[in-house]
Short mmCIF file of C-alpha atoms in Angstrom, two decimals:
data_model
loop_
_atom_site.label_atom_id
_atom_site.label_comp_id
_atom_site.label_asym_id
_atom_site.label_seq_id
_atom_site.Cartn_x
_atom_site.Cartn_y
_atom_site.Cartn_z
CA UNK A 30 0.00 0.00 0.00
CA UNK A 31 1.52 3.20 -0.73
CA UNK A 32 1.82 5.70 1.56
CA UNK A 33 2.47 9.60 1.65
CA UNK A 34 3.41 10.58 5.16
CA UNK A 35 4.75 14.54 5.75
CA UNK A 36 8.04 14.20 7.56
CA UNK A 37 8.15 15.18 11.21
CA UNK A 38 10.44 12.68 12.96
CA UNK A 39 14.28 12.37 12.77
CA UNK A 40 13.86 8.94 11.29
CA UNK A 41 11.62 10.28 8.44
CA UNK A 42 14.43 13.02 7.99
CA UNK A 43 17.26 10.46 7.57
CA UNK A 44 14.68 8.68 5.33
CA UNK A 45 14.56 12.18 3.22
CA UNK A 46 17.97 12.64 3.07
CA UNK A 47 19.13 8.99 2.35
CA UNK A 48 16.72 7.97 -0.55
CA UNK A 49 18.67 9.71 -3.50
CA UNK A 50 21.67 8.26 -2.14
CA UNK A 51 19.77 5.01 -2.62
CA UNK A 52 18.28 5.50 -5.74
CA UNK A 53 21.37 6.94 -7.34
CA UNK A 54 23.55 4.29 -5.90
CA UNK A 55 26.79 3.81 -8.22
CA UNK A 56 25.38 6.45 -11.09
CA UNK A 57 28.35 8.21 -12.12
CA UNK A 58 26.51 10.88 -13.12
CA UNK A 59 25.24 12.23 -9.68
CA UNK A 60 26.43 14.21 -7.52
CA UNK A 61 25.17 14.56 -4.10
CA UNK A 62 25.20 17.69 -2.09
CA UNK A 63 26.77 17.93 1.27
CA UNK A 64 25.07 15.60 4.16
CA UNK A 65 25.43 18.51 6.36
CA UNK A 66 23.65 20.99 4.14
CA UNK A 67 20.59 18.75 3.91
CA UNK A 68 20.11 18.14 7.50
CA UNK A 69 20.45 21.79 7.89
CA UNK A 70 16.98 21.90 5.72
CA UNK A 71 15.50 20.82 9.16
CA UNK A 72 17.00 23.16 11.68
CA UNK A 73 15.18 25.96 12.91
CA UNK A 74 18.30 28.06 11.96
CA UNK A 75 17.49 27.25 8.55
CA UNK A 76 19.33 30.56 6.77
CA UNK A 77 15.74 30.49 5.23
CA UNK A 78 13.45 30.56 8.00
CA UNK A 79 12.87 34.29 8.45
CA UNK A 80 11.27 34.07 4.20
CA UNK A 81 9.88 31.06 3.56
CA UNK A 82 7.78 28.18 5.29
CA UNK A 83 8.28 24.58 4.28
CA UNK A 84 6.90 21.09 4.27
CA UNK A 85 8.38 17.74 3.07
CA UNK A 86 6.96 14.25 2.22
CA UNK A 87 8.13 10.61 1.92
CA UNK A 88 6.10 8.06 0.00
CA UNK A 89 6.84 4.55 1.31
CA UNK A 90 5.32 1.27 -0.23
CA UNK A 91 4.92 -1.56 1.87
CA UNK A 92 7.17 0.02 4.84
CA UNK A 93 9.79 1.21 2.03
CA UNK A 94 10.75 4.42 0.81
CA UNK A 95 10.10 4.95 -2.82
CA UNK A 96 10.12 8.38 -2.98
CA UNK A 97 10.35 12.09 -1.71
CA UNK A 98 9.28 15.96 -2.37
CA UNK A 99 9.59 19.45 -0.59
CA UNK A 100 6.97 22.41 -0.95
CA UNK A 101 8.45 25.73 -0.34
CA UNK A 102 6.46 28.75 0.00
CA UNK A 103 8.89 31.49 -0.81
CA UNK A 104 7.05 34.61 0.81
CA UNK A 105 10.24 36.63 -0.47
CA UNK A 106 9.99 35.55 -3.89
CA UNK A 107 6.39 36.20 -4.28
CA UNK A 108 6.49 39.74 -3.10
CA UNK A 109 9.11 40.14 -5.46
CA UNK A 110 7.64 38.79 -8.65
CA UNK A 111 3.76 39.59 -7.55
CA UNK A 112 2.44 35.99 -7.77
CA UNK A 113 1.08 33.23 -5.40
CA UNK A 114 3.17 30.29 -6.13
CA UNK A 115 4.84 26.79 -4.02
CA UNK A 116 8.06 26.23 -5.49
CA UNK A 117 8.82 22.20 -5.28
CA UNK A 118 12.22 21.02 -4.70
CA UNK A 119 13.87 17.82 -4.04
CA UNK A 120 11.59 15.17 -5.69
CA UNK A 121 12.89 12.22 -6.30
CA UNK A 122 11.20 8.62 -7.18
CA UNK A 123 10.79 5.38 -8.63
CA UNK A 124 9.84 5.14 -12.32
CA UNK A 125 5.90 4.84 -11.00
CA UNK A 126 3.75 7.58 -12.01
CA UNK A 127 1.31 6.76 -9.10
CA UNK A 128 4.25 7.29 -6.73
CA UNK A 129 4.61 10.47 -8.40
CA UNK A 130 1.03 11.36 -8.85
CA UNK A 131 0.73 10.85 -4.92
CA UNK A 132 3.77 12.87 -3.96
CA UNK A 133 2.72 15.86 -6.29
CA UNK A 134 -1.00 15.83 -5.23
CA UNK A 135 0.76 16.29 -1.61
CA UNK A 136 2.45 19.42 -2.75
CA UNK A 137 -0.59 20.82 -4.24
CA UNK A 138 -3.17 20.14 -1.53
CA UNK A 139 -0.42 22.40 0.61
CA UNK A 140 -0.10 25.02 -2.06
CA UNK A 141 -4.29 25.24 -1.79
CA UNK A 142 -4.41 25.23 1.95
CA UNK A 143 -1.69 28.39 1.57
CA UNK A 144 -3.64 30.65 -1.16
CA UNK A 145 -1.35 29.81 -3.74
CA UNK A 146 -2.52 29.41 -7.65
CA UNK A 147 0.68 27.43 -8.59
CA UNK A 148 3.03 25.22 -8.68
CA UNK A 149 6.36 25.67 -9.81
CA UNK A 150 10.00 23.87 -10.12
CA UNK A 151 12.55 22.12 -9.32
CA UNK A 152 13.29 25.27 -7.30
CA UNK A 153 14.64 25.97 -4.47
CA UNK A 154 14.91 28.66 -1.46
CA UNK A 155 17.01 31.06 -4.16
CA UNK A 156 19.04 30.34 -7.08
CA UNK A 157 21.95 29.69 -4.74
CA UNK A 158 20.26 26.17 -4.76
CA UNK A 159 19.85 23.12 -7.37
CA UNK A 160 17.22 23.99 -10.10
CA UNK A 161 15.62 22.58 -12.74
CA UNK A 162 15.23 19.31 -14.14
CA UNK A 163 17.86 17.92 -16.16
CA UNK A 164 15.88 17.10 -19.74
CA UNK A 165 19.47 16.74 -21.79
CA UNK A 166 23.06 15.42 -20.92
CA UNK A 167 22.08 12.48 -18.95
CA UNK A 168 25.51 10.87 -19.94
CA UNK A 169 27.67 13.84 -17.88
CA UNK A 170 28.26 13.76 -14.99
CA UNK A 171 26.53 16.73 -12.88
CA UNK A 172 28.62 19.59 -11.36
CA UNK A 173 28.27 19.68 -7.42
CA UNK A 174 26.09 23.10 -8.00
CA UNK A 175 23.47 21.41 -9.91
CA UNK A 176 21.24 17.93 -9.64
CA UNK A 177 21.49 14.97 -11.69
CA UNK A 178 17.72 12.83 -12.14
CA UNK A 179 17.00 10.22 -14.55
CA UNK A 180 15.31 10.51 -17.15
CA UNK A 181 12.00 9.65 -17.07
CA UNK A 182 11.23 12.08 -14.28
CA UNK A 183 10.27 14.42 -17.10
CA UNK A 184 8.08 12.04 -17.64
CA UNK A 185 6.52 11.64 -14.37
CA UNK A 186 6.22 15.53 -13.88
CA UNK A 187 4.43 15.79 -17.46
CA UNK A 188 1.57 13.16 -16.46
CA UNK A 189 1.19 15.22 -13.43
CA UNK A 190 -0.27 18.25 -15.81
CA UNK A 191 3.60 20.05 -15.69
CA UNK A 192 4.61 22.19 -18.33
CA UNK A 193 7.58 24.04 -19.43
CA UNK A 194 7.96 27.32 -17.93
CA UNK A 195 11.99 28.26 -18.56
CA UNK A 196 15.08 26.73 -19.86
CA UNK A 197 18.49 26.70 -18.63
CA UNK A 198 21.53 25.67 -20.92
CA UNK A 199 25.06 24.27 -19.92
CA UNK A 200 28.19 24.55 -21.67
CA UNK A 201 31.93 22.65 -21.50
CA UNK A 202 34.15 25.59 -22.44
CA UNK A 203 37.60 24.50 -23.68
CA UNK A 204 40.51 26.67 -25.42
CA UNK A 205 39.85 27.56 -28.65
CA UNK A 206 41.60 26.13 -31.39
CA UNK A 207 42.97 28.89 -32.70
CA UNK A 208 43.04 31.59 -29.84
CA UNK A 209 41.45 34.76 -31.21
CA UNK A 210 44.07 37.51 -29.49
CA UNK A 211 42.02 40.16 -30.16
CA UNK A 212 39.75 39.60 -27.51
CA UNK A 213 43.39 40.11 -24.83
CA UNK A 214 43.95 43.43 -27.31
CA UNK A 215 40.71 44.61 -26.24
CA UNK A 216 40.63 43.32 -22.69
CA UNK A 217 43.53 45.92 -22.63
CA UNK A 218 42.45 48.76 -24.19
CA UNK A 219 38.91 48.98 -22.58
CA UNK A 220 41.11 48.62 -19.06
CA UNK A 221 43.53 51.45 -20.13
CA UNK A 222 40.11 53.85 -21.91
CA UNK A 223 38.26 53.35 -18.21
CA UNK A 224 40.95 53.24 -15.68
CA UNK A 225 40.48 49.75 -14.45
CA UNK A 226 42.70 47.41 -13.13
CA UNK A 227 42.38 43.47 -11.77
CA UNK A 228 42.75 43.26 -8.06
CA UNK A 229 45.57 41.84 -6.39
CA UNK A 230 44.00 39.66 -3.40
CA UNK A 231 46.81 37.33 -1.46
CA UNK A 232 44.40 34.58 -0.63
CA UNK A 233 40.82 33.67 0.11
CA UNK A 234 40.67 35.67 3.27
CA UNK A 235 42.13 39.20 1.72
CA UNK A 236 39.65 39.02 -1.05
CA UNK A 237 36.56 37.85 1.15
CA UNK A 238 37.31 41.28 3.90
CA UNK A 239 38.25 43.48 0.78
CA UNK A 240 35.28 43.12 -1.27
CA UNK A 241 32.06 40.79 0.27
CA UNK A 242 30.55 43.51 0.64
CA UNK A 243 31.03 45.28 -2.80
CA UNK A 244 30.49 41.98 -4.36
CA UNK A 245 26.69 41.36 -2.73
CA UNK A 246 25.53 44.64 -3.87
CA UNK A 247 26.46 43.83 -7.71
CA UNK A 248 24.78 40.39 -7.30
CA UNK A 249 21.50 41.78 -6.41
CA UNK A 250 22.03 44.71 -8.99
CA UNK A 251 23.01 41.89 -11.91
CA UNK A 252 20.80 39.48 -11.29
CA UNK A 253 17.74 41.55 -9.67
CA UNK A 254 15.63 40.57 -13.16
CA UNK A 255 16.85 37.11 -13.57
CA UNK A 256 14.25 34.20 -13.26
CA UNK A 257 13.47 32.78 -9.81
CA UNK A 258 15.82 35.44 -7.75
CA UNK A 259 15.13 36.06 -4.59
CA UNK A 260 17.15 39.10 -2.31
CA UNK A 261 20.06 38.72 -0.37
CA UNK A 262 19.74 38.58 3.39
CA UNK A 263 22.55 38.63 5.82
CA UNK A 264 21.88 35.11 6.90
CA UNK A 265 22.02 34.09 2.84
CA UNK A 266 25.93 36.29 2.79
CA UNK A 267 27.24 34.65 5.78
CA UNK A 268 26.42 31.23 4.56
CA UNK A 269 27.54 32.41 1.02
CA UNK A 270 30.88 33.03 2.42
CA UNK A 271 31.62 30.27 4.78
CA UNK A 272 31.36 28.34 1.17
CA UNK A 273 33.88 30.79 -0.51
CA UNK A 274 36.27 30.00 2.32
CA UNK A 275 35.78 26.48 1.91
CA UNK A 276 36.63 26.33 -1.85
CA UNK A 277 37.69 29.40 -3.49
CA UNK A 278 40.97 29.92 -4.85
CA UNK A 279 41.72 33.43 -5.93
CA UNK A 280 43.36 32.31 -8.51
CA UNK A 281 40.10 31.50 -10.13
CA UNK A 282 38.59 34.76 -9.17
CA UNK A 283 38.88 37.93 -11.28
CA UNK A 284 37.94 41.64 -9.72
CA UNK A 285 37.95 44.63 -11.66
CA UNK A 286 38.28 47.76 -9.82
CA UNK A 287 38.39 51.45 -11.32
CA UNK A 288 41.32 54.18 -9.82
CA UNK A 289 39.28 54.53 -6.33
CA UNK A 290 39.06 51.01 -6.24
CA UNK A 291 35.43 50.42 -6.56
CA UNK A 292 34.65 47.01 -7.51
CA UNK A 293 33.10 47.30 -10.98
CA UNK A 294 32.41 43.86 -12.08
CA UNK A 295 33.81 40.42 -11.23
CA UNK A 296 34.17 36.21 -11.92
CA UNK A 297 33.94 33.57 -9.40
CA UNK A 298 34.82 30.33 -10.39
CA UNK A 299 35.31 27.36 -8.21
CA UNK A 300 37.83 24.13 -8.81
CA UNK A 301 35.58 21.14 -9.81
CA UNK A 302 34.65 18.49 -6.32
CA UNK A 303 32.29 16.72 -7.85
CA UNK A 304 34.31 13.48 -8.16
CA UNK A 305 35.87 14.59 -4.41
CA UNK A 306 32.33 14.31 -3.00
CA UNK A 307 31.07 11.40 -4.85
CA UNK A 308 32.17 8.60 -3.14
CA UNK A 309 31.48 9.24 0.22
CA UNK A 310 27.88 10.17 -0.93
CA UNK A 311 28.16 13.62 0.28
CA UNK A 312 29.63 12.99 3.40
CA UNK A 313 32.90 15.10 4.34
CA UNK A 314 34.93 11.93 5.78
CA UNK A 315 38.22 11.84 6.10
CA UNK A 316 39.13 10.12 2.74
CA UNK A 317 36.79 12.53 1.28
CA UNK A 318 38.06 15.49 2.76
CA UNK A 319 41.84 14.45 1.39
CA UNK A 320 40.04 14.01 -1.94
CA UNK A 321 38.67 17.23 -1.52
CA UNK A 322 42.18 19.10 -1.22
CA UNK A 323 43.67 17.08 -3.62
CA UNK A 324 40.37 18.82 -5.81
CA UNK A 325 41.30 22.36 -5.15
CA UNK A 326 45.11 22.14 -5.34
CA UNK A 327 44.75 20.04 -8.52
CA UNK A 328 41.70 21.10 -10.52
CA UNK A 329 41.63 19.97 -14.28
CA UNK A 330 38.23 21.46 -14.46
CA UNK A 331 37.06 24.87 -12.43
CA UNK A 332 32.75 25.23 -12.14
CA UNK A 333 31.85 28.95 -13.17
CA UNK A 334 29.65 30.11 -10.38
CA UNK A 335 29.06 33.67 -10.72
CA UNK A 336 29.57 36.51 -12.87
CA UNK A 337 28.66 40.36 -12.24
CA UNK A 338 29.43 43.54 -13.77
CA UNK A 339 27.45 47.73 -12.92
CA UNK A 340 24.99 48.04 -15.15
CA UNK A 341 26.89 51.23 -16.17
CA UNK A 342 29.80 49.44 -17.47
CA UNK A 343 27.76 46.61 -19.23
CA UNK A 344 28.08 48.40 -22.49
CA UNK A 345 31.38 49.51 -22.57
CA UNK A 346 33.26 46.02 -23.43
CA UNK A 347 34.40 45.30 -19.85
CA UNK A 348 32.44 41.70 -19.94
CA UNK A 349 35.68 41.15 -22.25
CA UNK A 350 38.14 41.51 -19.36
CA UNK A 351 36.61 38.54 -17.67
CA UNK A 352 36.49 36.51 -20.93
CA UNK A 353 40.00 36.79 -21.41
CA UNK A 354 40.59 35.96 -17.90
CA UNK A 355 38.79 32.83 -18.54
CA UNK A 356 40.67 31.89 -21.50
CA UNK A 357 43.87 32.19 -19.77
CA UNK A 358 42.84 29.71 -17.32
CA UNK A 359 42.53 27.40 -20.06
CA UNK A 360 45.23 28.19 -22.03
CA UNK A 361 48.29 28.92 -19.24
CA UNK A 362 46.87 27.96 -16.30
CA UNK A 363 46.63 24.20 -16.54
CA UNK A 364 43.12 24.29 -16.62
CA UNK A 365 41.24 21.50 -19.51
CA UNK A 366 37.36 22.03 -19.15
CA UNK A 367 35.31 24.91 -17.91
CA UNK A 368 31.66 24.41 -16.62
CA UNK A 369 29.47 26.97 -17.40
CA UNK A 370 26.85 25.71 -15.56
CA UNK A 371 23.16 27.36 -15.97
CA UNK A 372 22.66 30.12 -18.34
CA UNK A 373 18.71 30.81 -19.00
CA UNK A 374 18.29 29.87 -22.63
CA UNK A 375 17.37 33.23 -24.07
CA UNK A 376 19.78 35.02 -22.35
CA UNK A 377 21.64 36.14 -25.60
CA UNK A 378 24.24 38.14 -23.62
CA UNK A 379 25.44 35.61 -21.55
CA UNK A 380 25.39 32.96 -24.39
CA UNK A 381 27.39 34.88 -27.15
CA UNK A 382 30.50 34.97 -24.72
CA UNK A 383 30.94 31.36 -25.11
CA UNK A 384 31.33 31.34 -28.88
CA UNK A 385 34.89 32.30 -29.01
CA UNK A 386 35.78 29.26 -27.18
CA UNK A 387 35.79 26.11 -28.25
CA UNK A 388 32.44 25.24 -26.46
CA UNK A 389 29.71 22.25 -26.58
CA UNK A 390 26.30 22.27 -24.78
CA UNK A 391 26.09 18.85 -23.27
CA UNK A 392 22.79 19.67 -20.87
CA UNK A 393 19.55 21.55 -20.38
CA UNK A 394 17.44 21.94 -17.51
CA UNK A 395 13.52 22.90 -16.79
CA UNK A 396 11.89 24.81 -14.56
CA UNK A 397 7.95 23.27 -14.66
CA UNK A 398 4.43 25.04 -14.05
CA UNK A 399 1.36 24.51 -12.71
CA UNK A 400 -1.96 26.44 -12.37
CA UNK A 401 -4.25 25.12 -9.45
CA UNK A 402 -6.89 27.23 -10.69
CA UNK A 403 -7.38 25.91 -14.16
#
């Protein structure tokens, strides 16, 4: 008989957490997220708490698990973006659709009971988190920033009455064949016509005190219109940071700063631990921890994370800067692959940088939609 129970107890929390360790037992493709993080889903110091209320349900057949789902109502994000919406995150399940059906229905019965008219996702607290549903690429192996599922969850989510609401592409960037100098020429000459100059941080901890703050306020500037955003709050910097200290390496960071030394636009970039993490499923154990280091002293392939530049320089080439500062990486600094990871499909901007390297889209994700009052 199957089953959908909301999780209150610490068993059915372990029973959350553990399933798409289960289920994705020996995929090479997945990549789970730190153990610690999810258990943190269920503290009341969630970094969340304060702008969004949550719920989460197993579905067990028989006495077993066979599947899982989180409802988040993102007050935040509503009040942003003027709608009434549950954002679900974290389903995973068997190939059954009545699993699914059951699991989903759970969702939406919450959404109802909270006002809301839909139901959106994979999405989670902010696009700090895993989004979207892989639909393409299920033969690469998934960054650590983003979620692997098979493929027949698209499936699943479709019989449910899900539709396609955005796209995000993914690119492998690798040196072009024939490096185009022309883009270093102009690197330098819109550096020399502005009065900019890269920063010159010693390590993780010089960069984090001279800019965090600098760097939040051109996140929420860039991405303020992007899909899904959500503002920054101080508990969503701190955490934001403790990760930067955990695996940035300045030398995969680029600042620029004009002659008073205001940042003006930046690239984070993070050495790949996908294969670090894999193993231990997540779990920061000792062999996984030297795995880890051996990861970030030895990358072969660096995740882009984040990329922001004043909207009154956006025009004025300096986007180029960074470009060239990524092709460096791959062309002196020992670097093979570069991850793009998720660029919104008709963002034209972002998507045109890539075609000076020698680049291949190898995934796609989906964000799904659902009206409750149709």
């Amino acid at each position: 008989m199957l089953e959908i129970i909301e999780v209150k107890t610490k068993r059915q929390q372990k029973n959350f957490i553990d399933f798409p360790l289960r289920l994705y037992k020996n995929n090479p493709y997945f990549v789970p997220p730190l153990y610690s993080d999810e258990k943190k889903l269920f503290s009341k110091n969630n970094i969340y708490c304060d702008q969004a209320e949550t719920v989460y349900f197993n579905a067990y057949e028989d006495g077993k698990i066979v599947g899982r789902i989180s409802g988040i109502l993102q007050k935040a994000a509503n009040e942003k973006w003027k709608q009434r919406r549950v954002r679900f995150t974290r389903f995973d399940s068997i190939d059954d659709q009545t699993v699914a059906d059951a699991l989903f229905a759970a969702v939406e019965s919450w959404a109802k009971e909270k006002g809301m008219n839909e139901v959106v996702g994979p999405l989670g607290f902010s696009d700090l988190e895993r989004e979207g549903l892989l639909i393409e690429g299920f033969d690469q192996q998934s960054t650590f920033e983003e979620q692997y599922n098979y493929e027949y969850y698209k499936r699943l989510m479709q019989n449910c009455g899900y539709q396609k609401e955005v796209d995000w592409v993914e690119r492998k960037l690798r040196a072009p064949k024939t490096p185009d100098k022309r883009v270093g020429e102009l690197s330098r000459m819109m550096m020399k016509k502005y009065k900019l100059h890269l920063d010159n941080a010693k390590n993780t901890k010089d960069f984090i005190n001279r800019y965090a703050d600098q760097f939040f306020e051109i996140l929420d500037v860039t991405y303020v219109d992007l899909y899904g955003t959500v503002p920054f709050t101080p508990a969503m910097k701190k955490n934001m940071i403790a990760g930067f200290k955990l695996i940035v390496d300045v030398k995969y960071v680029s600042v620029i700063l004009d002659e008073n030394e205001r940042v003006v636009g930046f690239g984070v970039s993070f050495p790949s631990i996908a294969k670090a993490v894999q193993k231990s499923g997540g779990k920061l154990t000792p062999a996984a921890l030297v795995r880890l280091l051996k990861a970030l002293k030895h990358p072969k392939t660096i995740d882009l994370a984040l990329i922001g530049i004043l909207p009154e320089y956006r025009n004025k080439g300096i986007s180029t800067v960074l470009i060239w500062e990524i092709m460096k990486m791959l062309t002196e600094g020992g670097i093979e692959e570069i991850e793009t990871n998720l660029n919104l499909e008709d963002n034209a901007a972002i998507i045109n940088q890539w075609k000076i390297f020698d680049a291949t889209q190898h995934k796609r994700r989906r964000c799904f939609i659902k009206r409750l009052d149709t």
